Coordinates of C-alpha atoms in Angstrom, one line a residue:
Chain A
M1 CA -7.7 72.4 -53.5
I2 CA -7.8 71.5 -49.9
A3 CA -5.5 73.4 -47.5
A4 CA -3.9 70.8 -45.3
L5 CA -2.2 71.4 -41.9
D6 CA -0.2 68.7 -40.1
I7 CA 0.5 70.1 -36.6
G8 CA 3.1 68.4 -34.5
G9 CA 5.0 69.4 -31.4
T10 CA 8.0 70.6 -33.3
K11 CA 6.8 71.8 -36.7
I12 CA 3.7 72.7 -38.6
A13 CA 3.5 71.4 -42.2
A14 CA 1.1 73.1 -44.6
G15 CA 0.2 72.0 -48.1
L16 CA -2.3 72.2 -50.9
V17 CA -3.8 68.8 -51.7
D18 CA -6.1 68.0 -54.5
R19 CA -9.1 65.6 -54.3
T20 CA -6.9 62.7 -55.6
G21 CA -4.6 63.1 -52.6
R22 CA -1.8 64.7 -54.6
V23 CA 0.2 67.3 -52.6
V24 CA 0.8 70.1 -55.1
A25 CA 2.7 72.5 -52.8
A26 CA 4.0 72.4 -49.3
A27 CA 5.8 74.6 -46.7
Q28 CA 6.5 74.5 -43.0
C29 CA 7.3 76.5 -39.9
P30 CA 8.3 75.7 -36.3
T31 CA 5.3 75.1 -34.0
R32 CA 6.5 77.2 -31.0
S33 CA 3.1 76.8 -29.2
E34 CA 4.6 78.5 -26.1
Q35 CA 4.4 81.8 -28.0
G36 CA 0.7 81.6 -27.8
F37 CA -2.2 81.0 -30.1
D38 CA -2.4 84.4 -31.9
D39 CA 1.2 84.1 -32.9
G40 CA 0.6 80.6 -34.1
T41 CA -2.4 81.3 -36.2
Q42 CA -0.7 84.3 -37.8
R43 CA 2.1 82.1 -39.0
I44 CA -0.3 79.4 -40.2
V45 CA -2.4 82.0 -42.1
R46 CA 0.8 83.3 -43.7
L47 CA 1.9 79.8 -44.7
I48 CA -1.4 79.1 -46.5
R49 CA -1.6 82.5 -48.2
D50 CA 2.0 82.0 -49.5
L51 CA 1.0 78.6 -50.9
Q52 CA -2.1 80.1 -52.6
Q53 CA 0.0 82.9 -54.1
R54 CA 2.8 80.6 -55.2
T55 CA 0.3 78.2 -57.0
G56 CA -2.5 80.6 -58.0
K57 CA -5.0 78.0 -56.6
R58 CA -8.1 78.7 -54.6
I59 CA -9.0 76.5 -51.6
E60 CA -12.4 74.9 -50.9
G61 CA -11.7 73.9 -47.3
I62 CA -9.1 73.4 -44.6
G63 CA -8.3 70.0 -43.0
I64 CA -6.1 69.7 -39.9
G65 CA -4.4 66.7 -38.3
C66 CA -3.1 67.6 -34.9
T67 CA -1.0 65.8 -32.3
G68 CA -2.5 65.0 -28.9
P69 CA -6.1 65.1 -27.8
V70 CA -8.3 67.4 -29.9
D71 CA -12.1 67.9 -29.9
P72 CA -13.1 67.1 -33.4
R73 CA -16.6 68.5 -33.0
S74 CA -15.6 72.0 -32.1
G75 CA -12.2 71.9 -33.8
T76 CA -10.3 72.9 -30.7
I77 CA -7.0 71.7 -29.5
G78 CA -6.9 69.6 -26.3
N79 CA -4.4 69.6 -23.5
A80 CA -1.6 68.1 -25.6
E81 CA 1.7 67.9 -23.8
L82 CA 3.4 69.1 -26.9
L83 CA 1.1 72.1 -27.5
R84 CA 1.3 74.0 -24.3
G85 CA 0.1 77.6 -24.9
W86 CA -2.6 76.4 -27.4
W87 CA -4.8 74.4 -25.0
G88 CA -8.5 75.0 -25.8
A89 CA -7.6 77.1 -28.9
P90 CA -10.4 77.1 -31.5
L91 CA -8.1 76.6 -34.5
A92 CA -10.6 75.2 -37.0
E93 CA -13.1 78.0 -36.4
R94 CA -10.4 80.7 -36.5
L95 CA -9.1 79.4 -39.9
A96 CA -12.6 78.9 -41.3
H97 CA -13.3 82.6 -40.5
E98 CA -10.0 83.8 -41.9
F99 CA -10.4 82.0 -45.2
D100 CA -14.2 82.0 -45.4
V101 CA -14.3 78.2 -46.0
S102 CA -15.2 75.2 -43.9
A103 CA -12.5 73.6 -41.7
A104 CA -12.2 70.4 -39.7
M105 CA -9.7 69.0 -37.3
E106 CA -8.9 65.5 -36.0
N107 CA -6.2 63.7 -34.0
D108 CA -3.3 63.1 -36.4
A109 CA -3.6 59.3 -36.1
D110 CA -7.2 59.5 -37.1
A111 CA -6.2 61.8 -40.0
V112 CA -3.7 59.2 -41.3
A113 CA -6.3 56.5 -41.1
L114 CA -8.7 58.5 -43.1
S115 CA -6.1 59.2 -45.7
E116 CA -5.3 55.5 -46.0
S117 CA -9.0 54.7 -46.3
I118 CA -9.6 57.2 -49.0
W119 CA -6.4 57.1 -51.1
G120 CA -4.1 54.5 -49.6
S121 CA -3.8 50.8 -49.4
G122 CA -6.7 50.7 -47.0
R123 CA -9.1 52.1 -49.6
N124 CA -10.9 48.8 -50.2
A125 CA -11.1 47.9 -46.5
Q126 CA -14.4 47.6 -44.8
C127 CA -12.8 48.1 -41.5
L128 CA -9.3 49.6 -41.4
V129 CA -7.1 50.0 -38.4
C130 CA -3.9 52.1 -38.9
V131 CA -1.4 51.7 -36.1
A132 CA 1.6 54.0 -35.8
I133 CA 4.4 52.6 -33.7
G134 CA 7.3 55.0 -33.0
T135 CA 8.0 57.1 -29.9
G136 CA 4.5 56.2 -28.8
I137 CA 1.7 54.0 -30.2
G138 CA -1.4 55.5 -31.7
A139 CA -4.1 54.4 -34.0
G140 CA -7.1 55.3 -36.0
V141 CA -10.1 53.1 -36.9
V142 CA -12.2 53.6 -40.0
C143 CA -15.2 51.4 -40.5
N144 CA -17.5 51.6 -43.5
G145 CA -16.0 54.9 -44.4
D146 CA -16.5 56.5 -41.0
L147 CA -14.0 57.2 -38.2
Y148 CA -14.7 55.3 -35.0
R149 CA -15.5 57.8 -32.3
G150 CA -16.5 57.2 -28.7
A151 CA -18.5 59.5 -26.5
D152 CA -18.0 63.2 -27.1
G153 CA -16.0 62.3 -30.2
G154 CA -13.5 60.4 -28.1
H155 CA -10.5 58.9 -29.8
P156 CA -9.4 55.5 -28.5
E157 CA -5.8 55.4 -27.2
I158 CA -5.0 51.8 -27.9
G159 CA -1.4 52.3 -27.2
H160 CA -2.4 52.2 -23.5
M161 CA -4.4 49.0 -23.4
V162 CA -2.9 46.5 -21.0
L163 CA -1.4 43.3 -22.6
E164 CA 0.8 41.8 -19.9
F165 CA -0.3 43.3 -16.6
G166 CA 2.7 43.8 -14.3
A167 CA 5.3 43.4 -17.1
G168 CA 8.0 46.0 -17.9
P169 CA 8.5 49.5 -16.4
K170 CA 5.5 51.5 -15.3
C171 CA 4.1 53.8 -18.1
Y172 CA 3.2 57.4 -17.6
C173 CA -0.4 56.3 -18.2
G174 CA -0.4 54.6 -14.8
L175 CA -0.3 51.0 -16.1
T176 CA 2.4 48.5 -15.9
G177 CA 2.3 46.4 -19.0
C178 CA 0.5 48.6 -21.6
W179 CA 1.2 48.2 -25.3
E180 CA 3.2 51.4 -25.6
S181 CA 5.5 50.5 -22.7
L182 CA 6.3 47.2 -24.3
A183 CA 6.4 47.7 -28.0
S184 CA 7.3 51.4 -28.8
G185 CA 10.7 52.5 -30.0
P186 CA 11.8 53.7 -26.5
A187 CA 10.6 50.4 -25.0
L188 CA 12.9 48.5 -27.5
E189 CA 15.8 50.9 -26.7
A190 CA 15.3 50.6 -22.9
W191 CA 15.2 46.8 -22.9
Y192 CA 18.3 46.6 -25.1
A193 CA 20.3 49.1 -23.0
D194 CA 19.1 47.6 -19.7
G195 CA 20.5 50.5 -17.8
A196 CA 23.6 51.0 -19.9
E197 CA 24.0 53.7 -22.6
S198 CA 21.1 53.8 -25.0
V199 CA 21.3 52.9 -28.6
S200 CA 18.7 54.0 -31.2
A201 CA 16.0 51.5 -32.3
A202 CA 17.3 51.7 -35.9
E203 CA 20.8 50.7 -34.7
I204 CA 19.4 47.8 -32.6
C205 CA 17.6 46.5 -35.7
R206 CA 20.9 46.9 -37.7
R207 CA 22.7 44.9 -35.1
A208 CA 20.0 42.3 -35.1
R209 CA 20.3 41.8 -38.8
A210 CA 24.1 41.4 -38.2
G211 CA 23.3 38.6 -35.8
E212 CA 24.2 40.2 -32.5
S213 CA 22.4 38.0 -30.0
R214 CA 21.1 40.6 -27.6
A215 CA 19.8 42.7 -30.5
V216 CA 18.2 39.6 -32.0
R217 CA 16.4 38.9 -28.7
A218 CA 15.4 42.6 -28.3
V219 CA 13.8 42.6 -31.7
E220 CA 12.1 39.2 -31.1
R221 CA 10.6 40.7 -27.9
L222 CA 9.5 43.8 -29.8
G223 CA 7.8 41.7 -32.5
R224 CA 6.1 39.5 -29.9
Y225 CA 4.6 42.5 -28.2
V226 CA 3.6 44.2 -31.4
G227 CA 1.9 41.0 -32.4
L228 CA 0.2 40.6 -29.1
G229 CA -1.2 44.1 -29.3
L230 CA -2.5 43.4 -32.8
V231 CA -4.2 40.2 -31.4
N232 CA -6.3 42.6 -29.2
V233 CA -6.8 45.1 -32.0
V234 CA -8.2 42.3 -34.2
T235 CA -10.3 40.7 -31.5
M236 CA -11.8 44.1 -30.5
Y237 CA -12.3 45.8 -33.9
C238 CA -12.6 42.9 -36.4
P239 CA -10.7 44.7 -39.1
D240 CA -10.0 43.3 -42.6
V241 CA -7.0 45.5 -43.0
V242 CA -4.4 46.6 -40.5
L243 CA -1.7 49.1 -41.7
L244 CA 1.4 49.6 -39.6
S245 CA 3.5 52.8 -39.7
G246 CA 5.9 54.8 -37.6
G247 CA 9.6 54.7 -37.1
V248 CA 9.7 51.2 -35.7
M249 CA 8.1 49.9 -38.8
R250 CA 11.0 50.9 -41.1
D251 CA 12.5 47.6 -39.9
A252 CA 9.3 45.6 -40.0
G253 CA 10.9 43.1 -42.3
L254 CA 12.6 41.6 -39.2
F255 CA 9.3 40.6 -37.6
L256 CA 6.3 41.1 -39.9
D257 CA 5.9 37.4 -40.6
D258 CA 6.1 36.5 -36.9
I259 CA 3.4 39.2 -36.2
R260 CA 1.1 37.8 -38.9
R261 CA 1.5 34.2 -37.6
M262 CA 0.8 35.3 -34.1
V263 CA -2.4 37.1 -34.9
H264 CA -3.7 34.2 -36.9
E265 CA -2.8 31.8 -34.0
L266 CA -4.1 33.9 -31.1
A267 CA -7.0 35.9 -32.5
T268 CA -9.2 32.8 -33.1
Q269 CA -12.6 34.1 -32.0
V270 CA -13.1 36.5 -34.9
P271 CA -12.8 35.9 -38.6
T272 CA -9.2 36.4 -39.8
N273 CA -9.2 34.6 -43.1
R274 CA -9.5 37.8 -45.1
L275 CA -7.4 39.8 -42.7
R276 CA -4.4 41.7 -44.3
I277 CA -1.6 43.1 -42.1
D278 CA 0.8 45.3 -44.0
V279 CA 3.2 48.1 -43.6
A280 CA 1.8 51.4 -44.8
D281 CA 3.5 53.3 -47.6
L282 CA 5.9 55.4 -45.5
A283 CA 6.1 58.3 -47.9
G284 CA 6.7 61.6 -46.3
E285 CA 3.4 63.2 -47.3
A286 CA 1.2 61.0 -45.1
G287 CA 0.6 63.9 -42.7
L288 CA -0.6 66.4 -45.3
Q289 CA -2.7 63.8 -47.1
G290 CA -4.2 62.9 -43.7
A291 CA -5.1 66.5 -43.0
A292 CA -6.7 66.9 -46.4
A293 CA -8.6 63.6 -45.8
V294 CA -10.0 65.1 -42.6
W295 CA -11.7 67.8 -44.5
L296 CA -13.0 65.5 -47.2
H297 CA -14.4 63.0 -44.6
R298 CA -16.3 65.8 -42.9
F299 CA -17.5 67.9 -45.8
A300 CA -17.4 66.0 -49.1
P301 CA -20.1 63.4 -49.9
K302 CA -18.5 60.0 -50.2
E303 CA -19.1 59.6 -53.9
T304 CA -17.1 62.8 -54.7
R305 CA -14.0 61.9 -52.7
F306 CA -11.9 59.9 -55.1
Chain B
M1 CA -45.9 44.0 -32.4
I2 CA -42.5 42.7 -33.0
A3 CA -42.0 38.9 -32.8
A4 CA -38.8 38.3 -30.7
L5 CA -36.7 35.2 -30.6
D6 CA -33.9 34.6 -28.1
I7 CA -32.0 31.5 -29.2
G8 CA -29.6 29.9 -26.8
G9 CA -28.0 26.5 -26.7
T10 CA -30.6 25.0 -24.4
K11 CA -33.8 26.8 -25.0
I12 CA -35.6 29.2 -27.5
A13 CA -37.7 32.0 -26.0
A14 CA -40.3 33.6 -28.2
G15 CA -42.3 36.7 -27.4
L16 CA -44.4 39.5 -28.7
V17 CA -42.8 42.9 -27.8
D18 CA -44.3 46.3 -28.5
R19 CA -42.4 49.4 -29.6
T20 CA -42.0 50.6 -26.0
G21 CA -40.1 47.3 -25.2
R22 CA -43.0 45.7 -23.2
V23 CA -43.2 42.0 -23.6
V24 CA -46.9 41.3 -23.9
A25 CA -46.7 37.5 -24.3
A26 CA -43.9 34.9 -24.2
A27 CA -43.4 31.1 -24.6
Q28 CA -40.5 28.8 -25.0
C29 CA -39.3 25.4 -26.3
P30 CA -36.1 23.4 -26.1
T31 CA -33.5 24.2 -28.8
R32 CA -32.5 20.7 -29.8
S33 CA -30.4 22.0 -32.7
E34 CA -29.1 18.4 -33.3
Q35 CA -32.5 17.5 -34.7
G36 CA -31.8 19.8 -37.6
F37 CA -32.9 23.1 -39.0
D38 CA -36.3 22.1 -40.5
D39 CA -37.4 20.7 -37.2
G40 CA -36.2 23.8 -35.4
T41 CA -38.0 26.3 -37.7
Q42 CA -41.2 24.3 -37.5
R43 CA -41.2 24.6 -33.7
I44 CA -40.3 28.3 -33.9
V45 CA -43.1 29.0 -36.3
R46 CA -45.5 27.2 -34.1
L47 CA -44.4 29.2 -31.0
I48 CA -45.0 32.5 -32.8
R49 CA -48.3 31.5 -34.3
D50 CA -49.5 30.4 -30.9
L51 CA -48.5 33.8 -29.4
Q52 CA -50.4 35.5 -32.3
Q53 CA -53.5 33.4 -31.7
R54 CA -53.4 33.8 -27.9
T55 CA -53.1 37.6 -28.1
G56 CA -54.9 38.4 -31.3
K57 CA -52.0 40.6 -32.3
R58 CA -50.4 41.1 -35.8
I59 CA -46.7 41.3 -36.1
E60 CA -44.8 43.9 -38.2
G61 CA -41.4 42.2 -38.1
I62 CA -39.2 39.5 -36.5
G63 CA -36.1 40.2 -34.5
I64 CA -33.7 37.5 -33.4
G65 CA -30.8 37.4 -30.9
C66 CA -28.8 34.2 -31.3
T67 CA -25.9 32.7 -29.4
G68 CA -22.5 32.3 -31.0
P69 CA -21.3 33.8 -34.2
V70 CA -24.0 34.8 -36.7
D71 CA -23.9 36.7 -40.0
P72 CA -26.1 39.7 -39.4
R73 CA -26.2 40.7 -43.0
S74 CA -27.6 37.4 -44.3
G75 CA -29.3 36.4 -41.1
T76 CA -27.7 33.0 -41.0
I77 CA -26.4 31.1 -38.0
G78 CA -22.6 30.6 -37.8
N79 CA -20.7 27.7 -36.5
A80 CA -21.8 28.1 -32.8
E81 CA -20.6 25.3 -30.7
L82 CA -24.1 25.2 -29.0
L83 CA -26.0 25.1 -32.3
R84 CA -24.6 22.1 -34.1
G85 CA -27.1 21.0 -36.8
W86 CA -28.0 24.6 -37.6
W87 CA -24.7 25.9 -39.0
G88 CA -25.2 28.1 -42.0
A89 CA -29.0 28.0 -41.6
P90 CA -30.8 31.1 -43.1
L91 CA -33.1 31.6 -40.2
A92 CA -34.0 35.2 -40.7
E93 CA -34.9 34.6 -44.4
R94 CA -36.9 31.5 -43.6
L95 CA -39.0 33.3 -41.0
A96 CA -39.4 36.4 -43.1
H97 CA -40.8 34.2 -45.9
E98 CA -43.1 32.2 -43.5
F99 CA -44.7 35.3 -41.9
D100 CA -44.3 37.7 -44.9
V101 CA -42.6 40.4 -42.8
S102 CA -39.0 41.7 -42.5
A103 CA -36.6 39.8 -40.1
A104 CA -33.1 40.5 -38.7
M105 CA -30.7 38.6 -36.6
E106 CA -27.7 39.6 -34.4
N107 CA -25.4 38.0 -31.9
D108 CA -27.3 37.9 -28.6
A109 CA -24.7 40.2 -26.8
D110 CA -25.3 42.8 -29.6
A111 CA -29.1 42.3 -29.2
V112 CA -28.9 43.1 -25.5
A113 CA -26.7 46.2 -26.1
L114 CA -29.3 47.4 -28.7
S115 CA -32.1 46.9 -26.2
E116 CA -30.2 48.8 -23.4
S117 CA -29.5 51.6 -25.9
I118 CA -33.2 51.9 -27.0
W119 CA -35.1 51.2 -23.8
G120 CA -32.7 50.6 -21.0
S121 CA -30.3 52.5 -18.8
G122 CA -28.0 53.1 -21.7
R123 CA -30.6 55.1 -23.7
N124 CA -29.0 58.4 -23.2
A125 CA -25.5 57.1 -23.9
Q126 CA -23.5 58.4 -26.8
C127 CA -21.3 55.3 -26.7
L128 CA -22.6 52.3 -24.8
V129 CA -20.7 49.0 -24.1
C130 CA -22.7 46.2 -22.5
V131 CA -20.6 43.4 -21.1
A132 CA -22.1 40.1 -20.0
I133 CA -19.9 38.2 -17.6
G134 CA -21.1 34.7 -16.8
T135 CA -19.9 31.3 -18.2
G136 CA -18.1 33.4 -20.8
I137 CA -17.6 37.1 -21.4
G138 CA -19.3 38.8 -24.3
A139 CA -20.1 42.3 -25.2
G140 CA -21.9 44.6 -27.6
V141 CA -20.9 48.2 -28.5
V142 CA -23.5 50.8 -29.6
C143 CA -22.2 54.2 -30.7
N144 CA -24.4 57.0 -31.8
G145 CA -27.3 54.6 -32.1
D146 CA -25.5 52.1 -34.3
L147 CA -24.0 48.8 -33.5
Y148 CA -20.3 48.6 -33.9
R149 CA -19.4 46.1 -36.6
G150 CA -16.1 45.2 -38.1
A151 CA -15.4 43.8 -41.6
D152 CA -18.2 41.5 -43.0
G153 CA -20.4 42.6 -40.1
G154 CA -17.9 41.0 -37.6
H155 CA -18.7 41.1 -33.9
P156 CA -15.8 41.8 -31.6
E157 CA -15.1 39.1 -29.1
I158 CA -13.7 41.2 -26.3
G159 CA -13.8 38.3 -23.8
H160 CA -10.7 37.0 -25.7
M161 CA -8.5 40.1 -25.5
V162 CA -5.3 39.4 -23.7
L163 CA -4.8 41.2 -20.3
E164 CA -2.0 39.4 -18.6
F165 CA -0.2 37.3 -21.1
G166 CA 1.0 34.1 -19.6
A167 CA -1.3 34.2 -16.5
G168 CA -3.8 31.5 -15.6
P169 CA -4.8 28.4 -17.5
K170 CA -4.8 28.3 -21.3
C171 CA -8.1 29.3 -22.8
Y172 CA -9.8 27.4 -25.6
C173 CA -9.1 30.5 -27.8
G174 CA -5.4 29.7 -27.8
L175 CA -4.3 32.5 -25.4
T176 CA -3.0 32.3 -21.9
G177 CA -4.2 35.3 -20.0
C178 CA -7.3 36.4 -22.0
W179 CA -10.2 38.2 -20.1
E180 CA -12.6 35.3 -20.1
S181 CA -10.0 32.9 -18.7
L182 CA -9.4 35.3 -15.8
A183 CA -12.7 36.9 -15.0
S184 CA -15.6 34.6 -16.0
G185 CA -17.6 32.5 -13.5
P186 CA -15.7 29.3 -14.3
A187 CA -12.4 31.2 -13.8
L188 CA -13.5 32.2 -10.3
E189 CA -14.6 28.7 -9.6
A190 CA -11.4 27.1 -10.8
W191 CA -9.2 29.5 -8.9
Y192 CA -11.1 28.9 -5.7
A193 CA -11.2 25.1 -6.1
D194 CA -7.5 24.9 -7.1
G195 CA -7.9 21.3 -8.1
A196 CA -10.3 20.4 -5.2
E197 CA -14.0 19.9 -5.7
S198 CA -15.7 22.8 -7.4
V199 CA -18.0 25.3 -5.7
S200 CA -20.4 27.6 -7.6
A201 CA -19.5 31.2 -8.2
A202 CA -22.6 32.3 -6.2
E203 CA -21.5 30.1 -3.2
I204 CA -18.0 31.6 -3.4
C205 CA -19.5 35.1 -3.2
R206 CA -21.7 34.0 -0.3
R207 CA -18.6 32.7 1.5
A208 CA -16.7 35.9 0.7
R209 CA -19.5 38.0 2.3
A210 CA -19.3 35.7 5.3
G211 CA -15.6 36.5 5.5
E212 CA -13.9 33.3 4.5
S213 CA -10.4 34.3 3.6
R214 CA -9.9 32.2 0.4
A215 CA -13.3 33.3 -0.9
V216 CA -12.5 36.9 -0.2
R217 CA -9.2 36.6 -2.1
A218 CA -11.0 34.8 -5.0
V219 CA -13.5 37.6 -5.3
E220 CA -10.8 40.3 -5.0
R221 CA -9.0 38.6 -7.8
L222 CA -12.1 38.4 -9.9
G223 CA -12.8 42.1 -9.3
R224 CA -9.3 43.0 -10.3
Y225 CA -9.5 41.2 -13.6
V226 CA -13.0 42.5 -14.4
G227 CA -11.7 45.9 -13.7
L228 CA -8.6 45.4 -15.8
G229 CA -10.7 44.2 -18.7
L230 CA -12.8 47.3 -18.4
V231 CA -9.7 49.5 -18.5
N232 CA -9.1 48.1 -22.0
V233 CA -12.8 48.5 -23.0
V234 CA -12.7 52.1 -21.9
T235 CA -9.3 52.8 -23.6
M236 CA -10.3 51.2 -26.8
Y237 CA -14.0 52.3 -27.2
C238 CA -14.2 55.5 -25.2
P239 CA -17.8 54.8 -23.9
D240 CA -19.7 57.1 -21.6
V241 CA -21.8 54.2 -20.3
V242 CA -20.7 50.6 -19.5
L243 CA -23.4 48.2 -18.3
L244 CA -22.5 44.9 -16.8
S245 CA -24.7 41.9 -16.7
G246 CA -24.5 38.1 -16.5
G247 CA -24.4 35.6 -13.6
V248 CA -21.2 36.9 -12.0
M249 CA -22.8 40.4 -11.8
R250 CA -25.5 39.3 -9.4
D251 CA -22.8 39.7 -6.7
A252 CA -21.3 42.9 -8.2
G253 CA -21.9 44.7 -4.9
L254 CA -18.8 42.9 -3.7
F255 CA -16.4 44.6 -6.2
L256 CA -18.2 47.2 -8.2
D257 CA -16.6 50.2 -6.3
D258 CA -13.2 48.6 -6.8
I259 CA -13.8 48.2 -10.5
R260 CA -14.8 51.8 -10.9
R261 CA -11.8 53.1 -9.0
M262 CA -9.5 50.9 -11.1
V263 CA -10.9 52.2 -14.4
H264 CA -10.5 55.8 -13.3
E265 CA -7.0 55.2 -12.1
L266 CA -5.7 53.1 -15.1
A267 CA -7.7 54.3 -18.1
T268 CA -6.1 57.8 -18.0
Q269 CA -5.5 58.5 -21.7
V270 CA -9.2 58.9 -22.6
P271 CA -11.9 61.0 -21.0
T272 CA -13.6 59.2 -18.1
N273 CA -15.1 62.2 -16.2
R274 CA -18.5 61.5 -17.6
L275 CA -18.1 57.7 -17.6
R276 CA -20.8 55.7 -15.8
I277 CA -20.2 52.0 -14.9
D278 CA -23.3 50.3 -13.7
V279 CA -24.9 46.9 -13.4
A280 CA -27.7 46.4 -16.0
D281 CA -31.2 45.7 -14.8
L282 CA -31.1 42.0 -14.6
A283 CA -34.8 41.4 -15.3
G284 CA -35.5 38.1 -17.1
E285 CA -36.9 39.7 -20.3
A286 CA -33.6 41.2 -21.5
G287 CA -33.2 38.4 -24.2
L288 CA -36.7 39.1 -25.7
Q289 CA -36.3 42.8 -25.5
G290 CA -32.9 42.5 -27.2
A291 CA -34.3 40.4 -30.0
A292 CA -37.1 43.0 -30.6
A293 CA -34.5 45.8 -30.5
V294 CA -32.6 43.9 -33.3
W295 CA -35.6 44.4 -35.6
L296 CA -36.2 48.0 -34.6
H297 CA -32.5 48.9 -35.1
R298 CA -32.5 47.4 -38.6
F299 CA -35.9 48.4 -39.9
A300 CA -37.4 51.2 -37.9
P301 CA -36.3 54.8 -38.4
K302 CA -34.6 56.1 -35.2
E303 CA -37.3 58.7 -34.5
T304 CA -40.1 56.0 -34.4
R305 CA -38.4 53.6 -32.0
F306 CA -39.4 54.8 -28.6

């Protein structure tokens, strides 16, 4: 069994996952990073020990998917806005020591991409890009079985590439016209509300299906910008599979065909004849499977993963 | 010695390059791809045999950098606009057979990036992006000593990422507002001429240095778009070194500082504290060194390359 930890700003999910990606037991607790790292690790250790006791299983390693920037080489948490109080904390090392097994940590978007590449609908991809579009836009790139990393293990933040310089409200990243500011859930909500009271992205999609003209236009605009961002993703990474996930993608049926057409029409300088753009399986266990995949990717030889 | 071939639309350069990257002999002939592949290979074989005779050196392998799309796995030429008559030609295989050595081919932008990563000012980079800005915009990405490749060995065409959707004239790629249509030499020339008679990019830069206001504005605009494209390059690949080359970069002194500032201000979601953006050494042998690097990258163990 692999002990899997999916660490978000609000809650920590823990699970035991076998090598086929099956989650055999799971539990969770609040994150409360502001209470400090010692408090957090104590709760995490307890979660895992409880799972072990409940199932009677031994663990061979610990995989962690964590929100925000992380240093995958050292297994330490970066300065994630949502994890104040844990900045610089050597979580992987601490847990490895506590359980006397190997441990690895990655950004949660990378974790999900690894999971999709090992067990999911990206498992036959040569080059897989998993894009999560919800409150923000994040992605992981897996080529030939390995995670794309830049210098110092750097994780691309493709939600903040510029698409239409000068368009839309200024993003916290400093740009005006980055992908996240144009195609995230909040971007959809802000455009629809236009200063009036805000309505949820899901409700806007419901109204669009009912034919309300402003909602239809809002969803068309969202689809156009999701598609335009994917044009750049395809042009810059040359994937054969793109998997979309995140809250906004629950209503992908409204614009998925438009997105596919747009990518084929506008990403003309790289091969797209074998490109597949799909919505990822949105089952609730993606986070834990991702965390387990992090450990497998780091410590298990490729031929033993499946 | 490595036999190196740099194949462009107009001419073919051949050379013998040693493992330190020194070009010990070179020669060239016109490309004339319209005369067909047999004619072309005969001339290439003759060029290499002449170099061998002239120097008395034996060759251990053949490296090729070739314009346009290529298939690096099979060593065949793609449907490059500039190489009509050679589409689908198995050049690497033919030359390997002819000289009884191993041979490898890559896109020429990838070849130059490999050369910079092995012998050039990118040799200590963990993640190097080499961007050539001239008639078009092309790039190669080398991370941890390996070339970035997408599915089927696909080569990213980052000159055709969109930066300012809707801006400027429509590109042949189908987009309005891609990087190449905004920041290449021809883009500079077209904006400056604005329908009047065209002036070369080099002349526009000369006039900008002399203080002509329209030329100053044209160069500022060019610098802004070069910088904006690099914001995306940095956000999507997380390099620690970016090297710029190509005709437009001969005058980089006019805007290099602005570019660097722009990247640091607008690529805020990935680490840029160790990022270096420089102009590549523009010596004339980059093409042959790149071709030799292609062979080394494919066939020589990393520890024997330098």
